[in-house]
mmCIF file of C-alpha atoms and ligand atoms in Angstrom:
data_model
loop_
_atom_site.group_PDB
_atom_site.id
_atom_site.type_symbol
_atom_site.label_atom_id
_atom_site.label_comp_id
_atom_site.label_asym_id
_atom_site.label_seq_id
_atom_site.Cartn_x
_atom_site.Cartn_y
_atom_site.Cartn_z
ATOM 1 C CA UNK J 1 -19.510 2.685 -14.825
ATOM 2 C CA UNK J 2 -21.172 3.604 -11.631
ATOM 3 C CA UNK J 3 -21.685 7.238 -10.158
ATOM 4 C CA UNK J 4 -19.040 8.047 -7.804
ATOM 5 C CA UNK J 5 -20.463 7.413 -3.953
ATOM 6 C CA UNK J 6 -19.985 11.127 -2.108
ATOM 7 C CA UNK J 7 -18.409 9.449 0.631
ATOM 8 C CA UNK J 8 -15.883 9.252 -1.402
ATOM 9 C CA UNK J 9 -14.593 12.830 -2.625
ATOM 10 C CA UNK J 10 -11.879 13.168 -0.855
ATOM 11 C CA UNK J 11 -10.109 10.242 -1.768
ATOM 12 C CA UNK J 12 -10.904 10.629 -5.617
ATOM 13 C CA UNK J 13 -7.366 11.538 -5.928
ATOM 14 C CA UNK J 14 -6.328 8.050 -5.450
ATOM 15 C CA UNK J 15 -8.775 6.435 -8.108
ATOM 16 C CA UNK J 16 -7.309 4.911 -11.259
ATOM 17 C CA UNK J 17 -4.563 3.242 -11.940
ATOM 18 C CA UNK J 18 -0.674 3.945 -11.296
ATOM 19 C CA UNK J 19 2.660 2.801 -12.192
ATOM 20 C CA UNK J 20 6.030 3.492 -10.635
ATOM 21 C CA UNK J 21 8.360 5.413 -12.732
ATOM 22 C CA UNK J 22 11.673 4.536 -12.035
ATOM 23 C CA UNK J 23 11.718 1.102 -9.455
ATOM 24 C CA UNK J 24 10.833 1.570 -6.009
ATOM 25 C CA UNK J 25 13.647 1.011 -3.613
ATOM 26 C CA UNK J 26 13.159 -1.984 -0.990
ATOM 27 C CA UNK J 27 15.242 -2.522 2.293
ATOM 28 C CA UNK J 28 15.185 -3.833 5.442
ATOM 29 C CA UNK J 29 18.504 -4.470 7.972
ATOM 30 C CA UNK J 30 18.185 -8.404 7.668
ATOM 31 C CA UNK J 31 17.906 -8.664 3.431
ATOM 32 C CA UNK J 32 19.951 -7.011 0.774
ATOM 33 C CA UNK J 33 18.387 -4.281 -1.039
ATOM 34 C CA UNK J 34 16.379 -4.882 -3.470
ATOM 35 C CA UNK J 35 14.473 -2.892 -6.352
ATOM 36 C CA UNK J 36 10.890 -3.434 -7.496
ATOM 37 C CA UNK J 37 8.454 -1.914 -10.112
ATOM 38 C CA UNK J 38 4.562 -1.737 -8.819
ATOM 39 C CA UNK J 39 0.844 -1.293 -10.549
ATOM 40 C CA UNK J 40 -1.635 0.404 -8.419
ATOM 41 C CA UNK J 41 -5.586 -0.079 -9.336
ATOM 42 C CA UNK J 42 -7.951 1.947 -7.200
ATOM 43 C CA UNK J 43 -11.691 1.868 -8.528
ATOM 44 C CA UNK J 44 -15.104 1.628 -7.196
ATOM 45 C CA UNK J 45 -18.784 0.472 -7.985
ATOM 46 C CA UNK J 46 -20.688 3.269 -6.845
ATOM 47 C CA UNK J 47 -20.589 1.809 -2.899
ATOM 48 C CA UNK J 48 -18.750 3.944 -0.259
ATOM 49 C CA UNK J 49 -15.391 1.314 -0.884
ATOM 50 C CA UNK J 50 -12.427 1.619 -2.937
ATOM 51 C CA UNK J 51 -11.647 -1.352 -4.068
ATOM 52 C CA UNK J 52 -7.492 -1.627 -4.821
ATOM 53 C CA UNK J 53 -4.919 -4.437 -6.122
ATOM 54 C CA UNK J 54 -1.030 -3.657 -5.503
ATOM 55 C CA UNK J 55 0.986 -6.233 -7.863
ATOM 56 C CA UNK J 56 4.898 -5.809 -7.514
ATOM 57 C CA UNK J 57 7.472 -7.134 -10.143
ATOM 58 C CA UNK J 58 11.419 -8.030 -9.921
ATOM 59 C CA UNK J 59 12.832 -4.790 -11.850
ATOM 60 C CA UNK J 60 15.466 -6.387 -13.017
ATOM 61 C CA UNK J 61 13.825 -10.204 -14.723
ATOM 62 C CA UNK J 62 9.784 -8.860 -14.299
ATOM 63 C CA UNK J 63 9.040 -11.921 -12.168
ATOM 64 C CA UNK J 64 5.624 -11.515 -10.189
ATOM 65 C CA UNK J 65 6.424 -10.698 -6.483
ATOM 66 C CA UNK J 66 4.308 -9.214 -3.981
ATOM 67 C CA UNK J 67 0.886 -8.816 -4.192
ATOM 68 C CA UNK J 68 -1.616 -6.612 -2.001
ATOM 69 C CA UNK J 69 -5.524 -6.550 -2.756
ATOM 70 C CA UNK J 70 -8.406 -4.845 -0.319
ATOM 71 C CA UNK J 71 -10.687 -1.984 0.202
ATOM 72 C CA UNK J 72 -10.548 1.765 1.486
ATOM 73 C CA UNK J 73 -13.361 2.470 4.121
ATOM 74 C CA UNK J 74 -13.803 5.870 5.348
ATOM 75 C CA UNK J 75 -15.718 6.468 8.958
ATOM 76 C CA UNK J 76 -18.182 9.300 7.739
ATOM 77 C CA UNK J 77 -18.350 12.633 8.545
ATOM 78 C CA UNK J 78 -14.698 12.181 9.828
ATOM 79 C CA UNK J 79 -11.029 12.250 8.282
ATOM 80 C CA UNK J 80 -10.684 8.502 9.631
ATOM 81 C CA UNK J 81 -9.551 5.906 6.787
ATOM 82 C CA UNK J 82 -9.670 2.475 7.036
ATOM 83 C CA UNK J 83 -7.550 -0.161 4.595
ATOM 84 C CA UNK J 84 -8.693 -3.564 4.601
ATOM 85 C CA UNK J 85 -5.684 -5.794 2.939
ATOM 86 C CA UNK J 86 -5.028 -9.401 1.887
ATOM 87 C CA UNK J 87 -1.377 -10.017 0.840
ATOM 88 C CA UNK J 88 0.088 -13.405 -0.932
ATOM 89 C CA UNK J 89 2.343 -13.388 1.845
ATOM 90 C CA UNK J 90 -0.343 -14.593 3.900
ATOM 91 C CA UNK J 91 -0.618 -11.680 6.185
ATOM 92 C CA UNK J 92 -4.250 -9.694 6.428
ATOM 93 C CA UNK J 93 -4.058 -6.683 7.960
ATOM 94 C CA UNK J 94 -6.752 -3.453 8.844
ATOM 95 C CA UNK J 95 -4.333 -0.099 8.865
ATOM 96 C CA UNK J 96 -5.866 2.908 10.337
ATOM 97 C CA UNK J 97 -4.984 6.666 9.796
ATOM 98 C CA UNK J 98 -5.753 9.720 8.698
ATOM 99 C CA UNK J 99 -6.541 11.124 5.363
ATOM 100 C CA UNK J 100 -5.168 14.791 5.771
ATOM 101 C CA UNK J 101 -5.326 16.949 2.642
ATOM 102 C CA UNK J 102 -4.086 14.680 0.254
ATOM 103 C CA UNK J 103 -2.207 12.466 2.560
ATOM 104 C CA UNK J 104 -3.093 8.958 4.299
ATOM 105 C CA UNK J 105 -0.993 7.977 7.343
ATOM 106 C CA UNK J 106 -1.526 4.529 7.971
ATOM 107 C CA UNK J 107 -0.394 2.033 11.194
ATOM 108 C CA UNK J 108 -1.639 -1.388 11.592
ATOM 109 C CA UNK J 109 -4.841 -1.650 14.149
ATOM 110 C CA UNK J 110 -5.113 -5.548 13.497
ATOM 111 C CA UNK J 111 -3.151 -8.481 11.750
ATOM 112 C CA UNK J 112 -3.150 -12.239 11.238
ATOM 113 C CA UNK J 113 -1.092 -14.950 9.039
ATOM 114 C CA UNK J 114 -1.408 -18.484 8.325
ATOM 115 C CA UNK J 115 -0.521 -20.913 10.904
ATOM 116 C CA UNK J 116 3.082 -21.600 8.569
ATOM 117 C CA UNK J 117 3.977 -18.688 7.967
ATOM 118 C CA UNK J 118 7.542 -17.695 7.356
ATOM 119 C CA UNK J 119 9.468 -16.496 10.116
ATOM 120 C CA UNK J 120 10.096 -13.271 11.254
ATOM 121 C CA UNK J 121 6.536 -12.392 11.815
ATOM 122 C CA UNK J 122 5.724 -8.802 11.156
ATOM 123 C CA UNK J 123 3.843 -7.127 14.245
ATOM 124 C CA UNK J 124 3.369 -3.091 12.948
ATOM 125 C CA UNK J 125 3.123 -1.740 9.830
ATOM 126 C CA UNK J 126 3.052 1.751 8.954
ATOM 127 C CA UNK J 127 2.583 3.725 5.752
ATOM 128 C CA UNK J 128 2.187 7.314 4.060
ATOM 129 C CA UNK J 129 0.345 7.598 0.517
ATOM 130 C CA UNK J 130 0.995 11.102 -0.606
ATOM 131 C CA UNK J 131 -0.128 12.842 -3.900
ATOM 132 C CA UNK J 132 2.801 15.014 -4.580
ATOM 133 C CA UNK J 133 2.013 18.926 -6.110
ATOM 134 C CA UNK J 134 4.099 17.509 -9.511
ATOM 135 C CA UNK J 135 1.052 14.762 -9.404
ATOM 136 C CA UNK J 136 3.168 11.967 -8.546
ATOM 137 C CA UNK J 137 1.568 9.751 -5.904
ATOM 138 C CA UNK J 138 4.374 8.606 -3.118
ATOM 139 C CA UNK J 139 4.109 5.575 -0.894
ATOM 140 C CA UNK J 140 6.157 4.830 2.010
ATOM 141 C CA UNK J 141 6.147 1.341 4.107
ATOM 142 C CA UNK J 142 7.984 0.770 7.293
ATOM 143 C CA UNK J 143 7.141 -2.406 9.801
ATOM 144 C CA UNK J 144 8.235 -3.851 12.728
ATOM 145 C CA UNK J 145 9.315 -7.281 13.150
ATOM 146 C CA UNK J 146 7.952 -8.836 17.224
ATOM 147 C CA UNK J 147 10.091 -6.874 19.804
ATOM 148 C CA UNK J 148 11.753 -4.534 16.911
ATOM 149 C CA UNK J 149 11.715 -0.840 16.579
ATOM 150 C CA UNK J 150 9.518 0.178 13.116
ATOM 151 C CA UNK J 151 12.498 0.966 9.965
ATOM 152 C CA UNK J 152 11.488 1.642 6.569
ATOM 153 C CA UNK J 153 11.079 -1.592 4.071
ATOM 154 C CA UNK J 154 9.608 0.444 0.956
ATOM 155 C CA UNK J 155 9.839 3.757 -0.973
ATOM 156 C CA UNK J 156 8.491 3.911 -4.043
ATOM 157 C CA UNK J 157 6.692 6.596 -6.729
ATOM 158 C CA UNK J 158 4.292 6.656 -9.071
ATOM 159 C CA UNK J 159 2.941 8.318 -12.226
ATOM 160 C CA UNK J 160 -0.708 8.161 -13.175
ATOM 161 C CA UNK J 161 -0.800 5.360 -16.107
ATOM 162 C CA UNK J 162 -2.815 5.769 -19.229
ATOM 163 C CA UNK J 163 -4.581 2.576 -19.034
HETATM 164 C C1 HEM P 201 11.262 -9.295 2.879
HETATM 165 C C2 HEM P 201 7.132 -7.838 4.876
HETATM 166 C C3 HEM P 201 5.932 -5.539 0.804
HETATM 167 C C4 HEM P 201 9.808 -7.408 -1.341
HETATM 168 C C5 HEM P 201 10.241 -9.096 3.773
HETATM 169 C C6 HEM P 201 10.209 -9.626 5.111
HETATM 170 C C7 HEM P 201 9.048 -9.226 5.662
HETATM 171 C C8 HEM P 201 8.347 -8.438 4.687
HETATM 172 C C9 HEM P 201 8.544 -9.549 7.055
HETATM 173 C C10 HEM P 201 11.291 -10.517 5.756
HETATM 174 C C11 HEM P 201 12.387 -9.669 6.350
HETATM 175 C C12 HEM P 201 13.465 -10.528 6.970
HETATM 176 O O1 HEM P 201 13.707 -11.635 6.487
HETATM 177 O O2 HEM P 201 14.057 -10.086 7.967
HETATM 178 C C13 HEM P 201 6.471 -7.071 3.948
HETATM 179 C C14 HEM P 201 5.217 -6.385 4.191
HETATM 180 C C15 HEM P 201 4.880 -5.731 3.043
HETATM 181 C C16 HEM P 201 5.920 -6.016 2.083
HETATM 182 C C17 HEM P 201 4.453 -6.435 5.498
HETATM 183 C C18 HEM P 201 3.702 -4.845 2.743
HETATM 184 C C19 HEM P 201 3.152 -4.063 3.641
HETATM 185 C C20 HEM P 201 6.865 -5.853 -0.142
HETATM 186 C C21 HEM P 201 6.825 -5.399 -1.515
HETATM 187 C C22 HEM P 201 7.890 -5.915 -2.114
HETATM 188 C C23 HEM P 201 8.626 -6.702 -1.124
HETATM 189 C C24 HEM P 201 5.760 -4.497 -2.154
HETATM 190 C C25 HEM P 201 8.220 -5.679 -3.549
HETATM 191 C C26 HEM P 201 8.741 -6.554 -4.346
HETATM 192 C C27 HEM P 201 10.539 -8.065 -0.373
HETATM 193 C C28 HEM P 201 11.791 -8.765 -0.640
HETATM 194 C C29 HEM P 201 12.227 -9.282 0.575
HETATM 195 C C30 HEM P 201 11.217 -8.919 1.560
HETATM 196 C C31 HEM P 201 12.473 -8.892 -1.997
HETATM 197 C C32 HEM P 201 13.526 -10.083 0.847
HETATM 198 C C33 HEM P 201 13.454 -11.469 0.367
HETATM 199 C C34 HEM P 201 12.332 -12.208 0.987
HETATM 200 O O3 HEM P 201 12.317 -12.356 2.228
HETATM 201 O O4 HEM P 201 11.426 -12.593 0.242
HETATM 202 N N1 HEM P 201 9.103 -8.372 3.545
HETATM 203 N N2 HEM P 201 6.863 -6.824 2.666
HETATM 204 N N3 HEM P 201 7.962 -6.622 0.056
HETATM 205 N N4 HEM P 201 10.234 -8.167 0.951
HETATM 206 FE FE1 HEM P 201 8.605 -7.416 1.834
#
């Protein structure tokens, strides 16, 4: 496997691979809740990218839901992260934040969908990845649907997975 790129030491808490450890809890005000279990890969090839894949699963049956896979840019010499995402819901998206100890705050600074998709359209997205002092790593989602104010869709943690 390739030498770590120094760009990107101070994300190498993310790297590897996660699982959530009890289901992650999803809402919104227009759906029922809902509860979801989630894989996180982060990995890289030796370039200044983190490459990542988010797969989500139905707690209850295990059925395949969402899906989220991209790359984690940093601006050098600066605290400025950029994520790069393609999800199956046909959304892409670049999120922009800050990486602040070991913290990423995250709002959307561009997004597109197909031409058909679903209805309502998301317009902001914002979300906090947090690696917790027990070593759990904590993610956060809230969005905006066109004219809305931003409320929370997803909270969910993880443990650091053997694989
Ligand atoms: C619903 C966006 C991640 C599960 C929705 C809706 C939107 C949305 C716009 C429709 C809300 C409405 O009908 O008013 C997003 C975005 C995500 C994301 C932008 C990532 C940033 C996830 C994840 C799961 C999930 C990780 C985990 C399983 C659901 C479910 C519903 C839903 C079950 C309700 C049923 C449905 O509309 O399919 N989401 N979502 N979402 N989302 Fe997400």
């Amino acid at each position: 496997s390739a030498e770590m790129n120094p760009a990107l030491m101070p994300l190498d808490w993310l790297l590897g691979v996660w699982e959530s450890d009890e289901p992650g809890e999803g809402s919104f005000p227009s759906i029922p809740p809902f509860r979801y279990n989630e894989t996180l890969h982060f990995s890289h090839v030796g370039q200044p990218v983190i490459n990542f894949m988010f797969n989500a699963f139905n707690a209850e049956n295990k059925k395949p839901m969402h899906r989220e896979c991209g790359f984690i840019r940093m601006q050098p010499g600066t605290n400025r992260v950029a994520f790069i995402i393609a999800q199956n819901s046909g959304l892409v998206e670049v999120e922009e934040g800050l990486l602040t100890g070991q913290q990423l705050t995250l709002h959307t600074h561009a997004l597109a969908r197909t031409s058909f998709a679903k209805e309502p359209h998301v317009q902001q997205i914002s979300r906090v990845f947090q690696l917790r002092p027990d070593g759990k790593l904590e993610q956060t989602v809230s969005m905006a649907m066109e004219g809305g104010p931003l409320i929370q869709h997803l909270h969910i943690t993880y443990c650091r997975s053997a694989l």
